[in-house]
Amino acid sequence: MTAQAAPSTGIEITGVTCRFGTREALRDVSLSLSERRIGIIGRNGSGKTTLSRLIAGLIAPDEGDVQVAGVGVYKDRKAAIRNVGILFQNPDHQIIFPTVEEELAFGLRQLGQSKAEARDGARAMLARFGRGEWHDRPVDSLSQGQRHLVCLMAVLAMEPRVIVLDEPFSGLDIPTTRALRRHLDALPATLIHVTHDPAALIGYDRAIWLDQGRVAGDGPVDTVLDRYLAAMQEAGDADADL
Ligand SMILES: Nc1ncnc2c1ncn2[C@@H]1O[C@H](COP(=O)(O)OP(=O)(O)OP(=O)(O)O)[C@@H](O)[C@H]1O
């Protein structure tokens, strides 16, 4: 019997252009991502969130193709939720249920778990972050940072192969950030981490710098960050794009 080739676990982005009206958020981007820890940096409006949403299959490219582990993530949503989880920048764009436990259990139900399994899975995840008492808390009663943590726990509970994190530490206090960072570092999943903070990418395998919808830098973190920070210094305050 011949050994079968292992299925691809990588992310293949091929010739992707993404427009909003006449604005090109991404232009002809091709990336083959197989590293476990990948950072995406760039200025406001450079296309980072658009790229994250494409990888998670939440939007379709106008041109080109996005595959994760061999799955067309926009076309095959059922397979995509097993392959990719995304943490949005704003928790209120993600949360749909009134209580914390329901929010965490929802994703597990989507994966085919029974009600009881999903409830147990949700409670186990809350316990892992020392937030067991949150299970019946109305989401409305939590702070923005706490709601962000709920979203992250919901993604982690589903154990996707790839986790896309859009500014995962925004709004979290220092102990929670540290606990989260430790937890993320230990995960076997591939992490795609969108950030404005170069320090968040220390120890990462690869950094991608987006500028005006194109890849301006791609390679080892130190090299890409050096070039990115030099360019930001050069741009200076006068060019702040608000
Ligand atoms: N839904 C939308 N409708 C119209 N334009 C959009 C939409 N989403 C993004 N854009 C535009 O696409 C470009 C890229 O936006 P994107 O949100 O991907 O940037 P970003 O790098 O994530 O920015 P930030 O760091 O500010 O979050 C911007 O010019 C933005 O105005």
Coordinates of N, CA and C and ligand atoms in Angstrom, one line a residue:
M1 N 0.8 -1.2 0.0 CA 0.0 0.0 0.0 C 0.9 1.3 0.0
T2 N 0.6 2.2 -0.8 CA 1.4 3.4 -0.9 C 0.8 4.4 0.2
A3 N 1.8 5.2 0.8 CA 1.4 6.1 1.8 C 0.7 7.3 1.1
Q4 N -0.4 7.8 1.7 CA -1.1 8.9 1.1 C -0.5 10.2 1.5
A5 N -0.5 11.2 0.6 CA 0.1 12.5 1.0 C -0.8 13.1 2.1
A6 N -0.2 13.7 3.1 CA -0.9 14.4 4.1 C -1.7 15.6 3.5
P7 N -2.9 15.8 4.0 CA -3.6 17.0 3.4 C -2.9 18.3 3.8
S8 N -2.9 19.2 2.8 CA -2.3 20.5 3.1 C -2.9 21.2 4.3
T9 N -2.1 21.7 5.2 CA -2.7 22.5 6.3 C -2.4 23.9 6.1
G10 N -1.8 24.3 5.0 CA -1.4 25.7 4.8 C -2.6 26.6 4.3
I11 N -2.2 27.9 4.2 CA -3.1 28.9 3.7 C -2.6 29.3 2.4
E12 N -3.4 29.2 1.3 CA -3.0 29.6 0.0 C -3.8 30.7 -0.5
I13 N -3.2 31.9 -0.7 CA -3.9 33.1 -1.1 C -3.3 33.4 -2.5
T14 N -4.2 33.3 -3.5 CA -3.7 33.4 -4.9 C -4.3 34.5 -5.7
G15 N -3.5 35.5 -6.0 CA -4.0 36.6 -6.9 C -5.2 37.3 -6.4
V16 N -5.2 37.6 -5.1 CA -6.5 38.2 -4.5 C -6.6 39.7 -4.6
T17 N -7.7 40.1 -5.2 CA -8.0 41.5 -5.2 C -9.4 41.7 -4.5
C18 N -9.5 42.7 -3.6 CA -10.8 42.9 -2.9 C -11.1 44.3 -2.9
R19 N -12.3 44.6 -3.5 CA -12.7 46.1 -3.6 C -13.9 46.4 -2.8
F20 N -14.0 47.6 -2.3 CA -15.2 48.1 -1.7 C -15.6 49.3 -2.5
G21 N -16.6 49.2 -3.4 CA -16.8 50.3 -4.4 C -15.6 50.4 -5.3
T22 N -15.1 51.7 -5.4 CA -14.0 51.9 -6.2 C -12.7 51.7 -5.5
R23 N -12.8 51.5 -4.2 CA -11.5 51.4 -3.3 C -11.0 50.0 -3.4
E24 N -9.7 49.8 -3.7 CA -9.1 48.5 -3.6 C -8.5 48.3 -2.3
A25 N -9.1 47.4 -1.4 CA -8.6 47.2 -0.1 C -7.4 46.3 -0.2
L26 N -7.4 45.3 -1.1 CA -6.2 44.5 -1.4 C -6.1 44.4 -2.9
R27 N -4.8 44.4 -3.4 CA -4.6 44.3 -4.8 C -3.6 43.2 -5.2
D28 N -4.1 42.2 -5.8 CA -3.2 41.2 -6.4 C -2.3 40.6 -5.3
V29 N -2.8 40.2 -4.2 CA -2.0 39.6 -3.1 C -1.9 38.1 -3.3
S30 N -0.7 37.6 -3.3 CA -0.5 36.1 -3.3 C 0.4 35.8 -2.1
L31 N 0.0 34.8 -1.3 CA 0.8 34.4 -0.1 C 0.6 32.9 0.1
S32 N 1.7 32.2 0.4 CA 1.6 30.8 0.8 C 2.1 30.7 2.2
L33 N 1.1 30.4 3.1 CA 1.5 30.5 4.6 C 1.5 29.1 5.2
S34 N 2.6 28.7 5.7 CA 2.7 27.4 6.3 C 3.3 27.5 7.7
E35 N 3.8 28.7 8.1 CA 4.4 28.8 9.4 C 3.4 28.8 10.5
R36 N 3.8 28.5 11.7 CA 2.8 28.4 12.8 C 2.4 29.7 13.4
R37 N 3.3 30.7 13.4 CA 3.1 32.0 14.0 C 3.4 33.1 13.0
I38 N 2.4 33.7 12.5 CA 2.5 34.7 11.4 C 1.9 36.0 11.9
G39 N 2.6 37.1 11.7 CA 2.1 38.4 12.1 C 1.8 39.2 10.9
I40 N 0.7 40.0 11.0 CA 0.4 40.9 9.9 C 0.4 42.3 10.4
I41 N 1.2 43.2 9.9 CA 1.3 44.6 10.4 C 1.0 45.5 9.2
G42 N 0.8 46.8 9.6 CA 0.5 47.8 8.5 C -0.2 48.9 9.1
R43 N -0.2 50.0 8.4 CA -0.9 51.2 8.9 C -2.4 51.0 8.9
N44 N -3.1 52.0 9.5 CA -4.6 52.0 9.4 C -5.0 52.0 7.9
G45 N -6.0 51.1 7.6 CA -6.5 51.1 6.3 C -5.7 50.4 5.2
S46 N -4.6 49.7 5.7 CA -3.7 49.0 4.7 C -4.3 47.7 4.2
G47 N -5.3 47.2 4.8 CA -5.9 46.0 4.3 C -5.9 44.8 5.2
K48 N -5.4 45.0 6.4 CA -5.2 43.8 7.4 C -6.5 43.1 7.7
T49 N -7.5 43.9 8.1 CA -8.8 43.3 8.5 C -9.4 42.6 7.3
T50 N -9.3 43.2 6.1 CA -9.8 42.6 4.9 C -9.1 41.3 4.6
L51 N -7.8 41.2 4.8 CA -7.1 39.9 4.6 C -7.6 38.9 5.6
S52 N -7.7 39.3 6.9 CA -8.2 38.4 7.9 C -9.5 37.8 7.6
R53 N -10.4 38.7 7.1 CA -11.8 38.2 6.8 C -11.8 37.3 5.6
L54 N -10.9 37.5 4.7 CA -10.8 36.6 3.5 C -10.3 35.2 4.0
I55 N -9.3 35.2 4.9 CA -8.7 33.9 5.3 C -9.8 33.2 6.1
A56 N -10.6 33.9 6.9 CA -11.7 33.2 7.6 C -12.9 32.9 6.7
G57 N -12.9 33.3 5.5 CA -14.0 33.0 4.6 C -15.2 33.8 4.8
L58 N -15.1 34.9 5.5 CA -16.3 35.8 5.8 C -16.7 36.6 4.6
I59 N -15.7 36.9 3.8 CA -15.9 37.7 2.5 C -15.3 37.0 1.4
A60 N -15.8 37.2 0.2 CA -15.2 36.6 -1.0 C -14.3 37.6 -1.7
P61 N -13.2 37.2 -2.3 CA -12.4 38.1 -3.1 C -13.1 38.4 -4.4
D62 N -12.8 39.6 -4.9 CA -13.4 40.0 -6.2 C -12.6 39.2 -7.3
E63 N -11.3 39.0 -7.1 CA -10.5 38.2 -8.0 C -9.6 37.3 -7.1
G64 N -9.3 36.1 -7.6 CA -8.4 35.3 -6.9 C -9.1 34.3 -6.0
D65 N -8.3 33.6 -5.2 CA -8.8 32.5 -4.5 C -8.1 32.3 -3.1
V66 N -8.9 31.9 -2.1 CA -8.3 31.7 -0.7 C -8.7 30.3 -0.3
Q67 N -7.6 29.5 0.0 CA -7.9 28.1 0.5 C -7.1 27.9 1.8
V68 N -7.8 27.2 2.8 CA -7.2 26.9 4.0 C -7.3 25.4 4.2
A69 N -6.1 24.7 4.3 CA -6.1 23.3 4.4 C -6.9 22.6 3.2
G70 N -6.7 23.2 2.1 CA -7.4 22.6 0.9 C -8.8 22.9 0.7
V71 N -9.4 23.8 1.6 CA -10.8 24.1 1.6 C -11.0 25.5 1.1
G72 N -11.9 25.7 0.1 CA -12.3 27.1 -0.3 C -13.1 27.7 0.8
V73 N -12.5 28.5 1.6 CA -13.2 28.9 2.9 C -14.5 29.7 2.7
Y74 N -14.6 30.4 1.6 CA -15.9 31.2 1.4 C -16.9 30.3 0.9
K75 N -16.6 29.4 0.0 CA -17.6 28.5 -0.6 C -18.0 27.4 0.3
D76 N -17.1 26.8 1.1 CA -17.5 25.7 1.9 C -17.5 26.1 3.4
R77 N -18.5 26.8 3.8 CA -18.5 27.3 5.2 C -18.5 26.2 6.2
K78 N -19.1 25.1 5.9 CA -19.2 24.0 6.9 C -17.8 23.5 7.3
A79 N -17.0 23.2 6.2 CA -15.6 22.8 6.4 C -14.8 23.9 7.0
A80 N -15.1 25.1 6.6 CA -14.3 26.3 7.0 C -14.3 26.5 8.5
I81 N -15.5 26.3 9.1 CA -15.5 26.5 10.6 C -14.6 25.6 11.4
R82 N -14.4 24.4 10.8 CA -13.4 23.5 11.5 C -12.0 23.9 11.3
N83 N -11.8 24.6 10.2 CA -10.4 25.0 9.8 C -9.9 26.3 10.3
V84 N -10.8 27.3 10.4 CA -10.4 28.6 10.7 C -11.4 29.3 11.7
G85 N -10.8 29.9 12.8 CA -11.6 30.7 13.7 C -11.1 32.1 13.6
I86 N -11.9 33.1 13.8 CA -11.5 34.5 13.8 C -12.0 35.2 15.0
L87 N -11.1 36.0 15.6 CA -11.4 36.9 16.7 C -11.5 38.3 16.1
F88 N -12.7 38.9 16.1 CA -12.8 40.3 15.6 C -12.2 41.3 16.5
Q89 N -11.9 42.4 15.9 CA -11.3 43.6 16.7 C -12.4 44.0 17.7
N90 N -13.6 44.1 17.3 CA -14.7 44.6 18.2 C -15.6 43.4 18.6
P91 N -15.6 43.1 19.9 CA -16.4 41.9 20.3 C -17.9 42.0 20.0
D92 N -18.4 43.3 19.9 CA -19.8 43.4 19.7 C -20.2 43.1 18.2
H93 N -19.2 42.9 17.4 CA -19.5 42.4 16.0 C -19.5 40.9 16.0
Q94 N -19.2 40.3 17.1 CA -19.0 38.8 17.1 C -20.1 38.2 18.0
I95 N -20.4 38.8 19.1 CA -21.3 38.2 20.1 C -22.8 38.2 19.6
I96 N -23.5 37.1 19.7 CA -24.9 37.1 19.2 C -25.8 36.5 20.3
F97 N -25.3 36.0 21.4 CA -26.2 35.4 22.4 C -26.2 36.2 23.7
P98 N -27.3 36.1 24.5 CA -27.4 36.9 25.7 C -26.5 36.5 26.8
T99 N -26.1 35.2 26.9 CA -25.3 34.8 28.1 C -24.0 34.2 27.6
V100 N -23.0 34.2 28.5 CA -21.6 33.8 28.1 C -21.6 32.3 27.7
E101 N -22.3 31.5 28.5 CA -22.3 30.1 28.1 C -22.9 29.8 26.8
E102 N -24.0 30.5 26.5 CA -24.7 30.3 25.2 C -23.7 30.7 24.0
E103 N -23.0 31.8 24.3 CA -22.1 32.2 23.2 C -21.0 31.2 23.0
L104 N -20.4 30.6 24.1 CA -19.4 29.6 23.9 C -19.9 28.3 23.3
A105 N -21.1 28.0 23.7 CA -21.7 26.7 23.3 C -22.1 26.7 21.8
F106 N -22.4 27.9 21.3 CA -22.9 28.0 19.9 C -22.0 27.4 18.9
G107 N -20.7 27.7 19.0 CA -19.7 27.2 18.0 C -19.6 25.7 18.1
L108 N -19.7 25.2 19.3 CA -19.6 23.7 19.5 C -20.8 23.0 19.0
R109 N -22.0 23.6 19.1 CA -23.2 23.1 18.5 C -23.0 23.0 16.9
Q110 N -22.4 24.1 16.4 CA -22.1 24.2 15.0 C -21.3 23.1 14.5
L111 N -20.4 22.6 15.4 CA -19.5 21.5 15.1 C -20.2 20.1 15.2
G112 N -21.4 20.1 15.6 CA -22.2 18.9 15.7 C -22.3 18.3 17.1
Q113 N -21.8 19.0 18.1 CA -21.9 18.5 19.5 C -23.4 18.6 20.0
S114 N -23.7 17.7 20.9 CA -25.0 17.7 21.5 C -25.1 18.9 22.5
K115 N -26.3 19.3 22.9 CA -26.5 20.4 23.8 C -25.6 20.2 25.1
A116 N -25.6 19.0 25.6 CA -24.9 18.7 26.9 C -23.4 18.8 26.7
E117 N -22.9 18.2 25.5 CA -21.5 18.3 25.2 C -21.0 19.7 25.1
A118 N -21.9 20.5 24.3 CA -21.5 21.9 24.1 C -21.5 22.7 25.4
R119 N -22.4 22.4 26.3 CA -22.5 23.1 27.6 C -21.2 22.8 28.4
D120 N -20.9 21.4 28.4 CA -19.7 21.0 29.2 C -18.4 21.6 28.6
G121 N -18.4 21.7 27.3 CA -17.2 22.2 26.6 C -17.1 23.7 26.9
A122 N -18.2 24.4 26.9 CA -18.2 25.9 27.3 C -17.7 26.1 28.7
R123 N -18.2 25.2 29.6 CA -17.8 25.4 31.0 C -16.3 25.1 31.2
A124 N -15.9 24.1 30.5 CA -14.4 23.7 30.7 C -13.5 24.8 30.2
M125 N -13.9 25.5 29.1 CA -13.1 26.6 28.6 C -13.1 27.8 29.6
L126 N -14.3 28.0 30.2 CA -14.4 29.1 31.2 C -13.5 28.8 32.4
A127 N -13.5 27.5 32.8 CA -12.7 27.1 33.9 C -11.2 27.3 33.6
R128 N -10.8 27.0 32.4 CA -9.4 27.1 32.0 C -8.9 28.5 32.1
F129 N -9.8 29.5 31.9 CA -9.4 30.9 32.1 C -9.8 31.5 33.4
G130 N -10.1 30.6 34.4 CA -10.5 31.1 35.7 C -11.8 31.9 35.7
R131 N -12.6 31.7 34.7 CA -13.9 32.5 34.7 C -15.1 31.6 34.8
G132 N -15.0 30.5 35.6 CA -16.1 29.6 35.7 C -17.4 30.3 36.1
E133 N -17.3 31.3 36.9 CA -18.5 31.9 37.4 C -19.2 32.8 36.4
W134 N -18.6 32.9 35.2 CA -19.3 33.7 34.2 C -20.4 33.0 33.4
H135 N -20.5 31.7 33.7 CA -21.3 30.9 32.7 C -22.7 31.4 32.5
D136 N -23.4 31.9 33.6 CA -24.7 32.4 33.4 C -24.8 34.0 33.3
R137 N -23.6 34.6 33.2 CA -23.6 36.1 33.2 C -24.2 36.6 31.9
P138 N -25.0 37.6 31.9 CA -25.5 38.2 30.7 C -24.2 38.9 30.1
V139 N -24.1 38.7 28.8 CA -22.9 39.3 28.1 C -22.9 40.9 28.3
D140 N -24.1 41.4 28.3 CA -24.3 42.9 28.5 C -23.6 43.4 29.7
S141 N -23.5 42.5 30.8 CA -23.0 43.0 32.1 C -21.5 43.0 32.1
L142 N -20.8 42.5 31.0 CA -19.4 42.5 31.0 C -18.8 43.7 30.4
S143 N -17.5 44.0 30.8 CA -16.9 45.2 30.1 C -16.4 44.8 28.7
Q144 N -16.0 45.8 28.0 CA -15.5 45.5 26.6 C -14.4 44.5 26.6
G145 N -13.4 44.7 27.5 CA -12.3 43.7 27.5 C -12.8 42.3 27.9
Q146 N -13.7 42.3 28.8 CA -14.2 40.9 29.2 C -15.0 40.3 28.1
R147 N -15.7 41.1 27.3 CA -16.4 40.6 26.1 C -15.5 40.1 25.1
H148 N -14.4 40.8 25.0 CA -13.3 40.3 24.0 C -12.8 39.0 24.4
L149 N -12.6 38.8 25.7 CA -12.1 37.5 26.2 C -13.2 36.4 26.0
V150 N -14.4 36.7 26.1 CA -15.5 35.7 25.8 C -15.4 35.3 24.3
C151 N -15.2 36.2 23.5 CA -15.1 35.9 22.0 C -13.9 35.0 21.8
L152 N -12.8 35.3 22.4 CA -11.6 34.5 22.2 C -11.8 33.1 22.8
M153 N -12.4 33.0 23.9 CA -12.7 31.6 24.5 C -13.6 30.8 23.6
A154 N -14.6 31.5 22.9 CA -15.5 30.9 22.0 C -14.7 30.3 20.8
V155 N -13.8 31.1 20.3 CA -13.0 30.6 19.2 C -12.1 29.4 19.6
L156 N -11.4 29.6 20.8 CA -10.5 28.5 21.2 C -11.2 27.2 21.5
A157 N -12.5 27.3 22.0 CA -13.2 26.1 22.3 C -13.4 25.2 21.1
M158 N -13.5 25.9 19.9 CA -13.7 25.1 18.7 C -12.5 24.4 18.1
E159 N -11.3 24.8 18.7 CA -10.1 24.2 18.3 C -9.8 24.1 16.8
P160 N -9.9 25.3 16.1 CA -9.7 25.3 14.7 C -8.2 25.1 14.4
R161 N -7.8 24.7 13.2 CA -6.4 24.6 12.8 C -5.7 25.9 12.7
V162 N -6.5 26.9 12.3 CA -5.9 28.3 12.1 C -6.8 29.2 12.9
I163 N -6.1 30.1 13.6 CA -6.9 31.1 14.4 C -6.4 32.5 13.9
V164 N -7.3 33.3 13.4 CA -7.0 34.7 13.0 C -7.3 35.6 14.1
L165 N -6.4 36.4 14.6 CA -6.6 37.3 15.7 C -6.4 38.7 15.3
D166 N -7.4 39.5 15.3 CA -7.3 40.9 14.9 C -7.2 41.7 16.2
E167 N -6.0 42.2 16.5 CA -5.7 42.9 17.8 C -6.2 42.2 19.0
P168 N -5.8 41.0 19.3 CA -6.4 40.2 20.3 C -6.3 40.7 21.7
F169 N -5.3 41.6 22.0 CA -5.1 42.1 23.3 C -5.7 43.5 23.6
S170 N -6.4 44.0 22.6 CA -6.9 45.3 22.8 C -8.0 45.3 23.9
G171 N -7.9 46.2 24.8 CA -8.9 46.3 25.9 C -8.7 45.3 27.1
L172 N -7.6 44.5 27.0 CA -7.4 43.5 28.1 C -6.4 44.1 29.1
D173 N -6.6 43.8 30.3 CA -5.6 44.2 31.3 C -4.3 43.4 31.3
I174 N -3.3 43.8 32.0 CA -2.0 43.2 31.9 C -2.0 41.7 32.3
P175 N -2.6 41.3 33.4 CA -2.6 39.9 33.8 C -3.4 39.1 32.8
T176 N -4.5 39.6 32.3 CA -5.3 38.8 31.3 C -4.5 38.7 30.0
T177 N -3.8 39.8 29.6 CA -3.0 39.7 28.4 C -1.9 38.7 28.5
R178 N -1.3 38.7 29.7 CA -0.2 37.7 29.9 C -0.7 36.3 29.8
A179 N -1.9 36.1 30.5 CA -2.4 34.7 30.5 C -2.8 34.3 29.1
L180 N -3.4 35.2 28.4 CA -3.8 34.9 27.0 C -2.6 34.6 26.1
R181 N -1.6 35.4 26.3 CA -0.4 35.3 25.5 C 0.2 33.9 25.7
R182 N 0.3 33.5 27.0 CA 0.8 32.2 27.3 C 0.0 31.1 26.7
H183 N -1.3 31.3 26.8 CA -2.3 30.3 26.2 C -2.1 30.2 24.7
L184 N -2.0 31.3 24.1 CA -1.8 31.3 22.6 C -0.5 30.7 22.2
D185 N 0.5 31.0 22.9 CA 1.9 30.5 22.6 C 1.9 29.0 22.7
A186 N 1.1 28.4 23.6 CA 1.1 26.9 23.7 C 0.2 26.2 22.7
L187 N -0.6 27.0 22.0 CA -1.6 26.3 21.1 C -0.9 25.6 19.9
P188 N -1.4 24.4 19.5 CA -0.8 23.8 18.3 C -1.3 24.5 17.0
A189 N -2.3 25.3 17.1 CA -2.9 25.9 15.9 C -2.0 26.9 15.3
T190 N -2.2 27.1 14.0 CA -1.5 28.2 13.3 C -2.2 29.5 13.7
L191 N -1.3 30.5 14.1 CA -1.9 31.8 14.5 C -1.6 32.9 13.4
I192 N -2.6 33.6 13.0 CA -2.4 34.7 12.1 C -2.8 35.9 13.0
H193 N -1.8 36.7 13.3 CA -2.0 37.8 14.3 C -1.9 39.2 13.7
V194 N -3.0 39.9 13.6 CA -3.0 41.2 13.1 C -2.8 42.2 14.2
T195 N -1.8 43.1 14.0 CA -1.5 44.0 15.2 C -0.8 45.3 14.7
H196 N -0.9 46.3 15.5 CA -0.1 47.5 15.3 C 1.1 47.5 16.2
D197 N 1.2 46.5 17.0 CA 2.2 46.5 18.1 C 3.3 45.5 17.7
P198 N 4.5 46.0 17.2 CA 5.6 45.1 16.8 C 6.0 44.2 18.0
A199 N 5.9 44.6 19.2 CA 6.3 43.7 20.3 C 5.5 42.5 20.4
A200 N 4.2 42.5 19.9 CA 3.4 41.4 20.0 C 3.9 40.2 19.1
L201 N 4.8 40.5 18.2 CA 5.3 39.5 17.2 C 6.6 38.9 17.6
I202 N 7.1 39.3 18.8 CA 8.4 38.7 19.2 C 8.3 37.2 19.3
G203 N 9.2 36.5 18.7 CA 9.2 35.0 18.7 C 8.4 34.4 17.5
Y204 N 7.8 35.3 16.7 CA 7.0 34.7 15.6 C 7.9 34.3 14.5
D205 N 7.3 33.4 13.6 CA 8.1 32.8 12.5 C 8.2 33.7 11.3
R206 N 7.2 34.6 11.1 CA 7.1 35.3 9.8 C 6.3 36.6 10.0
A207 N 6.7 37.6 9.4 CA 5.8 38.9 9.4 C 5.5 39.3 8.0
I208 N 4.3 39.8 7.8 CA 3.9 40.3 6.5 C 3.4 41.8 6.8
W209 N 4.0 42.6 6.0 CA 3.7 44.1 6.1 C 2.8 44.5 4.9
L210 N 1.6 44.9 5.2 CA 0.7 45.4 4.2 C 0.8 46.9 4.1
D211 N 0.8 47.4 2.9 CA 0.8 48.9 2.7 C -0.1 49.1 1.5
Q212 N -1.2 49.9 1.7 CA -2.1 50.3 0.6 C -2.6 49.0 -0.2
G213 N -2.9 48.0 0.6 CA -3.5 46.8 -0.1 C -2.5 45.9 -0.8
R214 N -1.2 46.2 -0.6 CA -0.2 45.3 -1.3 C 0.8 44.8 -0.2
V215 N 1.5 43.7 -0.5 CA 2.5 43.2 0.4 C 3.8 44.1 0.2
A216 N 4.1 44.8 1.3 CA 5.3 45.7 1.2 C 6.5 45.0 1.8
G217 N 6.3 44.0 2.6 CA 7.4 43.3 3.2 C 6.9 41.9 3.7
D218 N 7.8 40.9 3.6 CA 7.4 39.5 3.9 C 8.7 38.8 4.3
G219 N 8.8 38.2 5.5 CA 10.0 37.4 5.8 C 10.1 37.3 7.3
P220 N 11.4 37.1 7.8 CA 11.6 37.0 9.2 C 11.2 38.2 9.9
V221 N 10.6 38.1 11.1 CA 10.0 39.2 11.9 C 11.0 40.3 12.0
D222 N 12.2 40.1 12.5 CA 13.2 41.2 12.7 C 13.4 42.0 11.5
T223 N 13.6 41.3 10.4 CA 13.9 42.1 9.1 C 12.7 42.9 8.7
V224 N 11.5 42.3 8.7 CA 10.3 43.0 8.3 C 10.0 44.2 9.2
L225 N 10.1 43.9 10.5 CA 9.8 45.0 11.5 C 10.8 46.2 11.4
D226 N 12.1 45.9 11.2 CA 13.1 46.9 11.0 C 12.7 47.8 9.9
R227 N 12.3 47.2 8.7 CA 12.0 48.0 7.6 C 10.7 48.8 7.8
Y228 N 9.8 48.1 8.4 CA 8.5 48.8 8.7 C 8.6 50.0 9.6
L229 N 9.4 49.8 10.7 CA 9.6 50.9 11.7 C 10.3 52.0 11.0
A230 N 11.3 51.7 10.2 CA 12.1 52.8 9.5 C 11.1 53.6 8.6
A231 N 10.2 52.8 7.9 CA 9.3 53.5 7.0 C 8.3 54.4 7.8
M232 N 7.9 53.9 9.0 CA 7.0 54.7 9.8 C 7.6 55.9 10.3
Q233 N 8.9 55.8 10.7 CA 9.6 57.0 11.1 C 9.7 58.0 10.0
E234 N 10.0 57.5 8.9 CA 10.2 58.4 7.7 C 8.9 59.1 7.4
A235 N 7.8 58.3 7.5 CA 6.5 58.9 7.2 C 6.2 60.1 8.2
G236 N 6.6 59.9 9.4 CA 6.4 60.9 10.4 C 5.0 61.3 10.7
D237 N 4.9 62.2 11.6 CA 3.5 62.7 12.1 C 2.8 63.4 10.9
A238 N 3.5 64.1 10.1 CA 2.8 64.9 9.0 C 1.9 64.0 8.1
D239 N 2.3 62.7 8.0 CA 1.6 61.9 7.1 C 0.5 61.0 7.8
A240 N 0.2 61.3 9.1 CA -0.7 60.4 9.8 C -2.0 60.3 9.0
D241 N -2.5 59.1 8.8 CA -3.6 58.8 7.9 C -4.9 58.6 8.8
L242 N -5.5 59.6 9.2 CA -6.7 59.5 10.1 C -8.0 59.7 9.4
Ligands
LIG1 N1 -17.0 47.4 4.4 C1 -16.2 48.4 3.8 N2 -16.8 49.3 3.0 C2 -16.0 50.2 2.4 N3 -14.7 50.3 2.5 C3 -14.1 49.4 3.3 C4 -14.8 48.4 4.0 N4 -13.9 47.6 4.7 C5 -12.7 48.2 4.4 N5 -12.8 49.2 3.6 C6 -11.7 50.0 3.1 O1 -10.7 49.1 2.7 C7 -9.4 49.6 3.1 C8 -8.7 48.5 4.0 O2 -9.5 48.4 5.2 P1 -9.1 47.4 6.4 O3 -10.1 47.5 7.4 O4 -8.8 46.1 5.8 O5 -7.7 48.0 6.9 P2 -6.9 47.7 8.2 O6 -5.5 47.6 7.8 O7 -7.5 46.6 9.0 O8 -7.1 49.1 9.1 P3 -7.1 49.3 10.7 O9 -5.6 49.1 11.1 O10 -7.5 50.7 10.8 O11 -8.0 48.4 11.3 C9 -9.6 50.9 3.8 O12 -9.4 52.0 2.9 C10 -11.1 50.9 4.2 O13 -11.6 52.2 4.2

